XYZ file of C-alpha atoms in Angstrom:
652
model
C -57.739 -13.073 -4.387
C -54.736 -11.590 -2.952
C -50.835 -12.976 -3.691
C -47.448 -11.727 -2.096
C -45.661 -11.879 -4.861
C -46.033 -9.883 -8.015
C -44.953 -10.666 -11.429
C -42.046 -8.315 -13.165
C -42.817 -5.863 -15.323
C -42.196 -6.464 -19.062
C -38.505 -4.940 -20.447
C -40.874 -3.117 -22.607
C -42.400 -1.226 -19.887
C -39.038 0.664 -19.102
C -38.598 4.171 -21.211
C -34.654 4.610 -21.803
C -32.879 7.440 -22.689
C -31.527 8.158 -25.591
C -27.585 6.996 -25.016
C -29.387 3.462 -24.920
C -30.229 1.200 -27.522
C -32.377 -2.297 -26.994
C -32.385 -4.561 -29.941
C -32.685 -8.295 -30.025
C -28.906 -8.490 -29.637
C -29.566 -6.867 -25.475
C -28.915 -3.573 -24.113
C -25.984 -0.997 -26.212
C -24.591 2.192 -24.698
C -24.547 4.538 -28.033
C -21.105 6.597 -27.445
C -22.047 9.286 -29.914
C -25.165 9.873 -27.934
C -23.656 9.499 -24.383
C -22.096 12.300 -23.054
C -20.062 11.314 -20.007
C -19.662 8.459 -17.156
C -21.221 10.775 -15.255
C -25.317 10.660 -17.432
C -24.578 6.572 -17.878
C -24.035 6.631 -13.486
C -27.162 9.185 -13.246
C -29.464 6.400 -14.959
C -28.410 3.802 -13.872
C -28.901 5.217 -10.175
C -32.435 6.144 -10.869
C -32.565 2.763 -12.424
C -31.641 0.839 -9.474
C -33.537 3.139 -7.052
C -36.809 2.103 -9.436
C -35.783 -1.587 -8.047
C -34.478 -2.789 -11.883
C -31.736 -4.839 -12.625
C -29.700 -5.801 -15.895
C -29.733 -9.400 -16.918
C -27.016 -11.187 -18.164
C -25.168 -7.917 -17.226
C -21.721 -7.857 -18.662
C -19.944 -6.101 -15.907
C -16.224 -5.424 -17.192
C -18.617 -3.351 -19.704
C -21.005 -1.442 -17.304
C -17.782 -0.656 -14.902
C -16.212 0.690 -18.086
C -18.893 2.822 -18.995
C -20.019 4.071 -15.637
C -16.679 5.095 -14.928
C -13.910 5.148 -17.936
C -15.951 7.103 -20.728
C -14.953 10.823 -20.115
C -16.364 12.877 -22.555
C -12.711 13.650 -24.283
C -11.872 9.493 -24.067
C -15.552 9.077 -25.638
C -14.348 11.410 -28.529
C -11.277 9.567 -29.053
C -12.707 5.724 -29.000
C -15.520 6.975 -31.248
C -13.364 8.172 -33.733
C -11.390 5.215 -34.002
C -13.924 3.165 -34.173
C -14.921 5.394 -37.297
C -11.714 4.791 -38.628
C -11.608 1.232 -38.130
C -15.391 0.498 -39.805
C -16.377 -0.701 -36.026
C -19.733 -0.066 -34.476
C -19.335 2.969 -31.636
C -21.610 0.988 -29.193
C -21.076 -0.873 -26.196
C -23.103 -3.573 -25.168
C -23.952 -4.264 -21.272
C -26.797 -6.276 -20.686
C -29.035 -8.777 -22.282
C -32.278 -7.083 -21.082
C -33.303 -5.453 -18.366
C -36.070 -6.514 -15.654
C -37.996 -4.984 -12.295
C -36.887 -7.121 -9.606
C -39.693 -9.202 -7.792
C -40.599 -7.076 -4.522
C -39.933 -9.809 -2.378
C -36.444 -11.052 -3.862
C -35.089 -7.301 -2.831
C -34.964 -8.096 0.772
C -32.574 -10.977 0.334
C -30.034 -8.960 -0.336
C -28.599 -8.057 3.280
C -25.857 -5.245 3.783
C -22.541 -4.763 3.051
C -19.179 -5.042 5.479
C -16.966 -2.406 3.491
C -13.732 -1.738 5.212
C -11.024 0.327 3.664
C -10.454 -0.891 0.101
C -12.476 -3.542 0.174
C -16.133 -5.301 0.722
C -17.485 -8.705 2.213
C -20.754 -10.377 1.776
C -21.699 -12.878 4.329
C -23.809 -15.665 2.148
C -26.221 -17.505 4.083
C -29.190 -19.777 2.411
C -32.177 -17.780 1.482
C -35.513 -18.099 1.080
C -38.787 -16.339 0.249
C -42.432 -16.741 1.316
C -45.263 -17.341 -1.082
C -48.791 -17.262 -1.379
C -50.020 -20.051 -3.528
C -53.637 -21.950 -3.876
C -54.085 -24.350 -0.816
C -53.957 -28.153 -2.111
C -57.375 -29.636 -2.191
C -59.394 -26.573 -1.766
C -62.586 -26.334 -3.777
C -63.873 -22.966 -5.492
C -66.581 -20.354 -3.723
C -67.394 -17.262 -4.506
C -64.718 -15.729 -2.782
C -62.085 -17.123 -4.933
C -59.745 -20.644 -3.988
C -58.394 -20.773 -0.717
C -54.875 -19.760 -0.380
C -51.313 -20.481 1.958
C -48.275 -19.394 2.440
C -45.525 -21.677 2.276
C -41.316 -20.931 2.495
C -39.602 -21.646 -0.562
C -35.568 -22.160 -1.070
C -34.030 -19.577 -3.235
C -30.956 -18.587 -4.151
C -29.022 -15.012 -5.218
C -28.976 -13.396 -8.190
C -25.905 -12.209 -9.513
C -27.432 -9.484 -11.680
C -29.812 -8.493 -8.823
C -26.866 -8.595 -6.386
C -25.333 -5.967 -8.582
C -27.696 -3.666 -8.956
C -28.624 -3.849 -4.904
C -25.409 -3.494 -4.176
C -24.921 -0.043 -6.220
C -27.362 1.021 -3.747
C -25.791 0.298 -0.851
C -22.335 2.389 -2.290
C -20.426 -0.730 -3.796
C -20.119 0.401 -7.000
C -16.890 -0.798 -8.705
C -14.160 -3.641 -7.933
C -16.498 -6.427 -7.627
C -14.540 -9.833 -8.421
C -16.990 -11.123 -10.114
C -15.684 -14.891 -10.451
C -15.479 -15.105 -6.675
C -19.258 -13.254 -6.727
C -20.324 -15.508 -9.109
C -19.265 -18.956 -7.365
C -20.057 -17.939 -4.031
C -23.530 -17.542 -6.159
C -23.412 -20.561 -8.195
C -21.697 -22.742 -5.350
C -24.651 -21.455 -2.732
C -21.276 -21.039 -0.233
C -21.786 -19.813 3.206
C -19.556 -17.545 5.140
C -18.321 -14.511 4.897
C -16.350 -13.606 0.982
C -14.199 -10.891 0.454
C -15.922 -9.511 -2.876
C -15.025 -6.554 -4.426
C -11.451 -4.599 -4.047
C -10.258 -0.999 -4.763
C -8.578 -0.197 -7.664
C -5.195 0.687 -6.540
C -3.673 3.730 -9.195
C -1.178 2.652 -11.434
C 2.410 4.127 -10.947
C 3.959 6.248 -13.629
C 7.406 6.462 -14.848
C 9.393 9.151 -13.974
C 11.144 10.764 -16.945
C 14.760 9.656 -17.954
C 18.195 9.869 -19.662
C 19.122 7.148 -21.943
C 22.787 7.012 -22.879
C 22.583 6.564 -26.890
C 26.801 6.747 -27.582
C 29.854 4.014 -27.310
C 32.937 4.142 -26.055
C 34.930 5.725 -22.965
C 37.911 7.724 -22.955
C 39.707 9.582 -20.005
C 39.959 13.504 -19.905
C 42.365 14.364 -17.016
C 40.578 18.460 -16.670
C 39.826 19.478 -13.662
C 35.817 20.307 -12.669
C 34.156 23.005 -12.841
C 31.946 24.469 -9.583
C 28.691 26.411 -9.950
C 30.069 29.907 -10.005
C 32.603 28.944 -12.769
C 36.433 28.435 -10.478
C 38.082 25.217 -11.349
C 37.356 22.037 -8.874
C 40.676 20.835 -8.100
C 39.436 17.738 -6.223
C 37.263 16.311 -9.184
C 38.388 15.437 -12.563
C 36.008 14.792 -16.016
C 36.847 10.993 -15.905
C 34.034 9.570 -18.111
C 33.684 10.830 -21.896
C 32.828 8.963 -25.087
C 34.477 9.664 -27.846
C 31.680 11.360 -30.571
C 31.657 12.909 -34.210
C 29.889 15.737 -35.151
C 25.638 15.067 -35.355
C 26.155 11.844 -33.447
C 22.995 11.416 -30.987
C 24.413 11.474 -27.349
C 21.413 11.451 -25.269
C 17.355 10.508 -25.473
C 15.053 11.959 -22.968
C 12.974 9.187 -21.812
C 9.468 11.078 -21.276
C 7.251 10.518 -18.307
C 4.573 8.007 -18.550
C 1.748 8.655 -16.333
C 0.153 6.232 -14.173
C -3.465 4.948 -14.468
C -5.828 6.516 -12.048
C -7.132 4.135 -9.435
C -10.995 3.849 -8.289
C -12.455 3.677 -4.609
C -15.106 0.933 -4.253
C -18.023 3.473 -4.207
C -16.064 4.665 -7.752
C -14.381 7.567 -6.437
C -11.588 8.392 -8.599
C -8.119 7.788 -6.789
C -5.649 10.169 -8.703
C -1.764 8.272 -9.313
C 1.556 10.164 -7.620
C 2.652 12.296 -10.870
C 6.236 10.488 -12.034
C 8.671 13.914 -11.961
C 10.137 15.101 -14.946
C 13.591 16.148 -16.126
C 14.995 19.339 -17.226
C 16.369 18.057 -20.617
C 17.787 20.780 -21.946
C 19.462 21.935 -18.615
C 21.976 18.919 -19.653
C 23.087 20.644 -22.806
C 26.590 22.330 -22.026
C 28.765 23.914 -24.652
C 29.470 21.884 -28.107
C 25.935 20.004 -27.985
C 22.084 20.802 -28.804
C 18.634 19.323 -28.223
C 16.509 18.540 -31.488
C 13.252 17.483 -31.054
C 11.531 14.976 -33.424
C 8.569 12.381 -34.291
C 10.634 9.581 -31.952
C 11.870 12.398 -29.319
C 14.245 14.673 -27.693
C 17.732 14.037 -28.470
C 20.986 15.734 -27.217
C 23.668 15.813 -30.556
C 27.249 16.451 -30.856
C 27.643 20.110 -32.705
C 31.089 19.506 -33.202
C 33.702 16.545 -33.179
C 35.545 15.352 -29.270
C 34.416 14.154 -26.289
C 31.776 14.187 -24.148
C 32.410 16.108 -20.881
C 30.953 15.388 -18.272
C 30.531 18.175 -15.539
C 30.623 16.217 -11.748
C 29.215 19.651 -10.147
C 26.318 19.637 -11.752
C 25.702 15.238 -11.973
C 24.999 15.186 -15.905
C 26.851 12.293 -16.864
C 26.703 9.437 -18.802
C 25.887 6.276 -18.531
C 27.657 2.692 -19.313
C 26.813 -0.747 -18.039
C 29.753 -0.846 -16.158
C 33.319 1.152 -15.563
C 36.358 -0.296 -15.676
C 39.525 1.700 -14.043
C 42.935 0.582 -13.220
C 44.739 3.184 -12.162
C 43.259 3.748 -8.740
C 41.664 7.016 -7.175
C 43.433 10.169 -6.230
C 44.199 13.506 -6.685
C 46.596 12.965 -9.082
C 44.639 10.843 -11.224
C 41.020 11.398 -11.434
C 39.652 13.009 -8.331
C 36.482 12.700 -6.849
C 34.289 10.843 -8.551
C 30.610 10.856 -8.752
C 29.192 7.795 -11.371
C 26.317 7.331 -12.759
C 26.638 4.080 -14.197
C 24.876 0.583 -12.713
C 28.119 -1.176 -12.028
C 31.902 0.316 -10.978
C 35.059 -2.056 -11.022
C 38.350 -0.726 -8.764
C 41.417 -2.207 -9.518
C 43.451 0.223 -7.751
C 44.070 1.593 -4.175
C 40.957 4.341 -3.180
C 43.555 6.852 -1.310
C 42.498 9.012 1.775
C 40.484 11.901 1.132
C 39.000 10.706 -1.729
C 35.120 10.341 -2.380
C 33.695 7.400 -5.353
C 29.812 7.750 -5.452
C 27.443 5.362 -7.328
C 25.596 2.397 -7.387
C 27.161 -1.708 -7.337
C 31.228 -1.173 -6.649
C 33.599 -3.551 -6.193
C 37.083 -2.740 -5.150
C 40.156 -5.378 -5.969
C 42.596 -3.133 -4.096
C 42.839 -1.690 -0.230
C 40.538 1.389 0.438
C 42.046 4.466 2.782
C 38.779 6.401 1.326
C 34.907 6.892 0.997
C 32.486 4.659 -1.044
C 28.628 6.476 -1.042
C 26.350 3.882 -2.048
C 23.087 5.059 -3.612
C 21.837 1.130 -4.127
C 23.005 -2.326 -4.995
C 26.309 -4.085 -3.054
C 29.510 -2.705 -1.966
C 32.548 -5.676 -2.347
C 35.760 -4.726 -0.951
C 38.144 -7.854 -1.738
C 41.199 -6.833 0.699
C 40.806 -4.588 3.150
C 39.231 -1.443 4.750
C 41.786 0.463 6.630
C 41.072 3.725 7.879
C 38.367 4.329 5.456
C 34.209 5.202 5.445
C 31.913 3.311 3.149
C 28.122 4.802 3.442
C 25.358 2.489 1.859
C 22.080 3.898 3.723
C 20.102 0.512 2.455
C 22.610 -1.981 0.463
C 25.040 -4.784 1.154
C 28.643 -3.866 2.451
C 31.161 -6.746 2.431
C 34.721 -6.647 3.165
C 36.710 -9.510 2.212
C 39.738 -8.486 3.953
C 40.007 -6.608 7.404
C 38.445 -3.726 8.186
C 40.774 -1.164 11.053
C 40.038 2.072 12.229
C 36.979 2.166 9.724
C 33.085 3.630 9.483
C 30.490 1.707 7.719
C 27.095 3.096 8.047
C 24.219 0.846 6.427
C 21.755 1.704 8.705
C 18.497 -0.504 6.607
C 21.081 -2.583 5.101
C 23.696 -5.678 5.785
C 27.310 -5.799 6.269
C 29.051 -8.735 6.025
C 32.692 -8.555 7.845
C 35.594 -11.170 7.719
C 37.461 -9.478 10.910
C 37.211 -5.779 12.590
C 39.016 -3.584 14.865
C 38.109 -0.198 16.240
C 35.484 0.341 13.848
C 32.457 2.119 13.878
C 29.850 -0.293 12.185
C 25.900 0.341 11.609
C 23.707 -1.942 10.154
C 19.933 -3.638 10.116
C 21.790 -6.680 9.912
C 25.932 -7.170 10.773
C 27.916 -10.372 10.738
C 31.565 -10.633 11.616
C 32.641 -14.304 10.568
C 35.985 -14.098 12.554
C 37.162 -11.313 15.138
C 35.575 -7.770 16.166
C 38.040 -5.865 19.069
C 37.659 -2.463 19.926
C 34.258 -1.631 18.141
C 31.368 0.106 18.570
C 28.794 -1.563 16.626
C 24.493 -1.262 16.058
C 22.544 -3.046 14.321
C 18.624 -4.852 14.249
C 20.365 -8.178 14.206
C 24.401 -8.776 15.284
C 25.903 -12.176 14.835
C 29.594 -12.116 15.890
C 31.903 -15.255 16.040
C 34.319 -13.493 18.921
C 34.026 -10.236 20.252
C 36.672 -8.887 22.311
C 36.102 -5.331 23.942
C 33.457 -4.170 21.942
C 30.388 -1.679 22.864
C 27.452 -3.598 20.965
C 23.939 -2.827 20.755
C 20.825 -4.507 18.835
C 17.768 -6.078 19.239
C 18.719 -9.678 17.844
C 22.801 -10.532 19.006
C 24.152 -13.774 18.873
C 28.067 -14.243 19.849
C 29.532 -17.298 19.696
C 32.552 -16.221 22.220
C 33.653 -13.231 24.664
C 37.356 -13.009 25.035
C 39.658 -10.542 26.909
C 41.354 -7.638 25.323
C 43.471 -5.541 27.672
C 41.204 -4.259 30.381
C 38.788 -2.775 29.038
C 35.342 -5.535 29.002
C 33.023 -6.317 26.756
C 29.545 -4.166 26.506
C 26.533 -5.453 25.519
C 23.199 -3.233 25.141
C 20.245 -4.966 24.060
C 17.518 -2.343 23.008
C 14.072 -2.037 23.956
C 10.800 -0.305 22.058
C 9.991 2.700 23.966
C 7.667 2.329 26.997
C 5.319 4.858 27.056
C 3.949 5.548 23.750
C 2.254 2.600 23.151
C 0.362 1.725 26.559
C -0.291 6.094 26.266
C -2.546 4.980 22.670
C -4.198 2.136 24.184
C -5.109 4.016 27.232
C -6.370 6.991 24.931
C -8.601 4.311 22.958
C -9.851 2.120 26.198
C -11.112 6.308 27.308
C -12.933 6.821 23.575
C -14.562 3.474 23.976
C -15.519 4.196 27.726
C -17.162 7.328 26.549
C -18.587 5.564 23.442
C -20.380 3.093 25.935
C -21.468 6.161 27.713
C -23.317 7.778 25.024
C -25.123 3.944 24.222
C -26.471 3.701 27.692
C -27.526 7.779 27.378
C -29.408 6.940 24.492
C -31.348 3.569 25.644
C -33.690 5.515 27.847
C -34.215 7.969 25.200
C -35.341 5.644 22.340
C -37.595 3.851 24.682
C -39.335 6.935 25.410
C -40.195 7.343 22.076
C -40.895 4.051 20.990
C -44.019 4.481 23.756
C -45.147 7.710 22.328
C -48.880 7.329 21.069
C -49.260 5.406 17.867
C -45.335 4.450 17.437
C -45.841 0.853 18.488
C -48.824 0.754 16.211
C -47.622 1.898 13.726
C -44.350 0.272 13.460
C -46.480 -3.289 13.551
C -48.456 -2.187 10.660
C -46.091 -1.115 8.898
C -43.496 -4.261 9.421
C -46.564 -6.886 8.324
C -47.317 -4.690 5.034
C -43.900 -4.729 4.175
C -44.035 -8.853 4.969
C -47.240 -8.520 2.374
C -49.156 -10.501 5.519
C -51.927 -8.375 5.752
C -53.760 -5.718 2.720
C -55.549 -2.770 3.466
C -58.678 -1.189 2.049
C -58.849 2.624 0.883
C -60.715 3.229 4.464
C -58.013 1.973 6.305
C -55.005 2.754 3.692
C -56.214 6.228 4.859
C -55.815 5.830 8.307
C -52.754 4.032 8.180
C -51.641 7.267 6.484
C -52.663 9.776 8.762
C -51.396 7.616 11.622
C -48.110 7.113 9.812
C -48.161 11.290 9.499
C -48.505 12.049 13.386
C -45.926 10.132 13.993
C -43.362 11.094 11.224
C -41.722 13.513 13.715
C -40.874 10.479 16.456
C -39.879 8.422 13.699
C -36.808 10.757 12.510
C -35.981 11.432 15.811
C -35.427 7.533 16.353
C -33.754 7.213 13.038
C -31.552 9.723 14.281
C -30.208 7.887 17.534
C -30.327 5.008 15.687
C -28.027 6.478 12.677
C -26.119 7.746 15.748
C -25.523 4.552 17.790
C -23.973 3.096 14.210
C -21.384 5.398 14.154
C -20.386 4.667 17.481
C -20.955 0.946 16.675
C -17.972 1.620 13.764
C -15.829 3.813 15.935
C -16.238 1.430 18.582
C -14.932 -1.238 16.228
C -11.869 0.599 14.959
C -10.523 1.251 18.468
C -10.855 -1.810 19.633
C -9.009 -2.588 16.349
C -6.703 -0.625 16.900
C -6.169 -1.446 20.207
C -5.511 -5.187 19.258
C -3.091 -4.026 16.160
C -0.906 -1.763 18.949
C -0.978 -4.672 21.295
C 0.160 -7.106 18.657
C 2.978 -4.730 17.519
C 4.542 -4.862 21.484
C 4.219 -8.352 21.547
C 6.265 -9.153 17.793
C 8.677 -6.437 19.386
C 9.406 -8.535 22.277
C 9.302 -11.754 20.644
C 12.057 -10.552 18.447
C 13.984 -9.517 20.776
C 16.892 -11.590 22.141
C 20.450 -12.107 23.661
C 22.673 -15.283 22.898
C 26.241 -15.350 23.934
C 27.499 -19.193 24.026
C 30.424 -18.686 25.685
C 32.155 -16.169 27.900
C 35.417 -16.257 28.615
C 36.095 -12.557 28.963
C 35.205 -9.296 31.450
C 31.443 -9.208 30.127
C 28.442 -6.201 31.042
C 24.803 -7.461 29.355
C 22.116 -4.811 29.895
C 18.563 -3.635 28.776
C 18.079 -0.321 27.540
C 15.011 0.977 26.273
C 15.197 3.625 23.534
C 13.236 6.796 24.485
C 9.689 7.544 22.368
C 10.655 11.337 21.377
C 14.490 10.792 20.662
C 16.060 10.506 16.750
C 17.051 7.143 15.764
C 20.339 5.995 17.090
C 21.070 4.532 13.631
C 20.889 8.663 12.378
C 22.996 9.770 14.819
C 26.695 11.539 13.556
C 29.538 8.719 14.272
C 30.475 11.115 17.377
C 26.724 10.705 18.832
C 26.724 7.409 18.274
C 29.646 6.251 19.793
C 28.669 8.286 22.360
C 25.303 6.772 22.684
C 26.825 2.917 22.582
C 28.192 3.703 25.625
C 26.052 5.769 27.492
C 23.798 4.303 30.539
C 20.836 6.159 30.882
C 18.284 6.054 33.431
C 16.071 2.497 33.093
C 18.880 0.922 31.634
C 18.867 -2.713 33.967
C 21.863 -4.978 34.410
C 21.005 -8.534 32.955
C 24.633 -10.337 33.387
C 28.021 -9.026 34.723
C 30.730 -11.551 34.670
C 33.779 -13.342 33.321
C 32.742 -16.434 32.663
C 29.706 -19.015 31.792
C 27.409 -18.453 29.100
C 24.198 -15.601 28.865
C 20.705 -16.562 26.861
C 17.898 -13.912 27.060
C 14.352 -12.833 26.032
C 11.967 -10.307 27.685
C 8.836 -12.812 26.485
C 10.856 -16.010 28.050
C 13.330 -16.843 30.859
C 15.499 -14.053 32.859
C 19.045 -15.422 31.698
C 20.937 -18.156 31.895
C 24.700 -18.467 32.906
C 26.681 -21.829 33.658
């Protein structure tokens, strides 16, 4: 009697090595006796390979100790479990169990791309052998059939089949699970990367109160006194007073690939604490860290050369910058209140500043918003990626936000940059770039960006209105997809090379019989006896050689399969990039009433970035026509609306 399906092999069966323990509680990892991730991984491969699985496999626990228990972190948790009276043993499983020979086959290949893995769930089912119904005895045994049963997946199986096909960690097991329990069908996305965890980078805390003002002037590098910068910022400190507390890096958490490939975090940069310790202070180390103390009783000073300052919530001053009273500044605090005029020449840096008074000089954002409640005359405020807003008017000015938004009342011969710009009122006489320009009225103004909307073009003297609406570059993209359309041409090249090739071999003597053999004995259709078990073996042997050779182009025509699929992805991803280019592109003006010049330009592949460009070059570039550039509307009058995915214009 003969049956396709065999039973499992008792638990008992299975030797295990000595990290494991099997009681009638299930399956323990002993961490005194286990070395490393690295032995747990080892057996469990062979494991796996031997076609076992782990039942009622608790999987945050097996992930944790095929991958987390380094031999140093094994040292540590099993002393503190010592400490704490707790067993040092980790349990995984409830048992563990061959999986039936003809369950293994359900389990159908993985799509793994990047950082993470889909199963496509279909129903399964398995063929058995059982006793035909109504079939009387002989000598020969009962009668027998073979009949399709419904099954469904095994999580614990699915595990230990997927290990083998290089999913080893990030499984989600609740979506696993009810794709399982839920018999769904379609395609699941279930497992994901472990991204790493970011660190902290190391820090100065500000640990003293109070501010006072300390009119000396700066010191530069090589020791001469810094006329232009004052020490503005000190509190006022006794003797053994703590000043400052390092903050200490915290590193981040490593990440994990999906085959459980360690993925090492960016390492959070440190700071030189005791480089910050000038004359008059120390650094004493202790049990709850580094801290800078006063030595003697004063103030702190702060040198501006060097940037070690301190900190406060927010600074307060009345009195205006300028030479006379505080210099240059350079603050280090989260929030900076102006009550007085910024004068010409003079340079505040730091982070959210608001100014109550006009401003003749230079604001350098390094984050947060920029408020100026009156005006902006003359005067440069640089805020690479925060919010500029002027209140008042800004005249003869320079604001350069280039990944940022600026927010003007009314403007007039000023240079303005921005990802997004809005002018509520009036712009005459500027030269203005930005992603996205929304002006009210423009009068004589060079603008350029990929999203303008103007409500009204007006007449300024005789010079007209210039409006440049900015293209992608041509050539790099359709160079990339005609670079990938050539891979996959010679992709499709090799695949029809190959064809004749495999069916050569597939006729060699033997192959074909072989190969049907072999495919019904792996079905369990048919059993062999030692006569022909022997000649199914030497046939299998003479034709070993043809076999690897068509493994090989087969192994072969997968790769190009995969390549094949990443240009064409590719391909779609570059097309879809030109196309939400030009569908974000577009030209508005409602009303024109005013000499007016609307043009394309597109901006060349190898060139910098207009928006880095020196305010020279880019003034220069605003109103520069080079070659491709093509007229859209030239005119005094009517009204202009434009896309390069819809209609060609519109005037009235």
């Amino acid at each position: 009697m003969v049956a396709n399906v065999a039973e499992s092999r008792r638990e008992g069966d299975e030797p295990l090595p000595g990290f494991i323990v099997r009681d009638e509680g299930g399956l323990w990892a002993d961490l005194p006796q286990l070395g490393s991730s690295a032995d747990f991984r080892a057996w469990v491969e062979q494991a796996f390979i031997r076609g076992i699985c782990f039942r009622g496999l608790d999987y945050p626990a097996f992930v944790r100790l095929a991958f987390d228990c380094e031999a140093g972190r094994v040292d540590d948790e099993v002393r503190a479990c010592a400490a704490a009276g707790r067993s040092p043993r980790v349990r995984f499983a409830a048992a563990i169990t061959h999986i039936l020979p003809v369950r293994i086959p359900l389990y159908r290949g993985l799509k793994i791309s990047g950082a993470r893995a889909e199963y496509l769930f279909e129903p399964v089912s398995i063929d058995c052998t059982v006793p035909r119904t109504g079939a009387g005895g002989s000598p020969d045994g009962p009668e027998f059939e073979t009949v399709t049963q419904k099954t469904r997946l095994d999580f614990d199986e699915f595990i230990a089949q997927a290990w083998l096909k290089g999913l080893r960690c990030g499984i989600d097991e609740a979506a696993l699970r009810g794709a399982i329990d839920g018999e769904h069908t379609g395609r699941v996305v279930i497992a994901h990367a472990v991204p790493p965890g970011a660190g902290c980078d190391a820090g100065v805390e500000e640990l003293s109160a109070g501010l006072h003002r300390d009119d000396a002037p700066g010191l530069l590098p090589d020791g001469r006194v810094n006329l232009a910068s004052f020490r503005n910022r000190f509190p006022q400190i006794r003797a053994g007073e703590r000043l400052l507390r390092k903050v200490p890096l915290v590193l981040g958490e490593a990440g994990r690939e999906l085959d459980g490939r360690a993925v090492a975090p960016a390492l959070p940069k440190d700071v030189d604490f005791a480089a910050l310790a000038g004359a008059g202070t120390r650094v004493e180390s202790g049990p709850d860290g580094e801290f800078m103390i006063a030595t003697i009783d004063g103030f702190l000073d702060i040198d501006d050369a060097s940037s070690k300052v301190s900190v406060t919530e927010k600074i307060v001053n009345r009195a205006g910058v300028s030479l006379r009273t505080t210099g240059d500044l350079v603050l280090m605090g989260d929030d900076y209140e102006e009550h007085g005029e910024i004068q010409e020449g003079r340079v505040v840096e730091g982070f959210n500043m608001t100014s109550f008074a006009d401003v003749f000089g230079k604001l350098v954002s390094r984050g947060g918003a920029v408020v100026l409640k009156k005006n902006l005359s003359g005067g440069v405020i640089v805020s690479p990626g925060g919010q500029v807003a002027v209140e008042g008017r800004a005249s003869g000015a320079t604001i350069l936000a280039p990944e940022g938004e600026v927010t003007l009342q009314h403007a007039e011969n000023s240079l303005i940059v921005g990802r997004r710009v809005v002018i509520r009122e009036r712009a005459v006489g500027c030269d203005i770039l930005a992603e996205e320009l929304e002006i009210a009225l423009a009068e004589a103004s060079v603008l350029a960006g990929r999203r303008i909307a103007i409500a009204q073009v007006r007449p300024h003297g005789p010079a007209e209105t210039v409006v440049s609406v900015l293209l992608p570059p041509e050539d790099t993209q359709g160079e990339l997809i005609t670079a990938a359309r050539a891979q996959l041409a010679e992709l499709q090249a090799a695949d029809e090379q190959a064809k004749p090739t495999m069916e050569t071999l597939r006729t060699r003597p033997g192959v074909a019989n072989y190969l049907t053999v072999a495919a019904r004995l792996h079905r369990q259709e048919i059993v062999l006896n030692a006569e022909q078990q022997a000649a199914f073996h030497k046939l299998r042997d003479s034709v070993t050689p043809v076999l690897r050779a068509m493994a090989q182009l087969s192994e072969q025509g997968k790769a190009r399969a995969a390549q094949r699929e990443k240009l064409l992805a590719a391909i779609a991803g570059v097309e879809a990039a030109r196309q939400a280019a030009v569908a974000s592109i577009r030209c508005r003006i409602a009303d024109v009433a005013g000499d007016l010049i609307v043009r394309t330009r597109h901006l060349a592949a190898d060139a910098k970035a207009p928006q880095g460009l020196a305010p020279g070059e880019l003034r220069a570039f605003l109103r520069a026509t080079p070659g491709g550039s093509r007229p859209l509307f030239s005119g005094c009058s009517g009204s202009f609306d434009w896309s390069p995915a819809g209609s060609a214009g519109r005037t009235d």
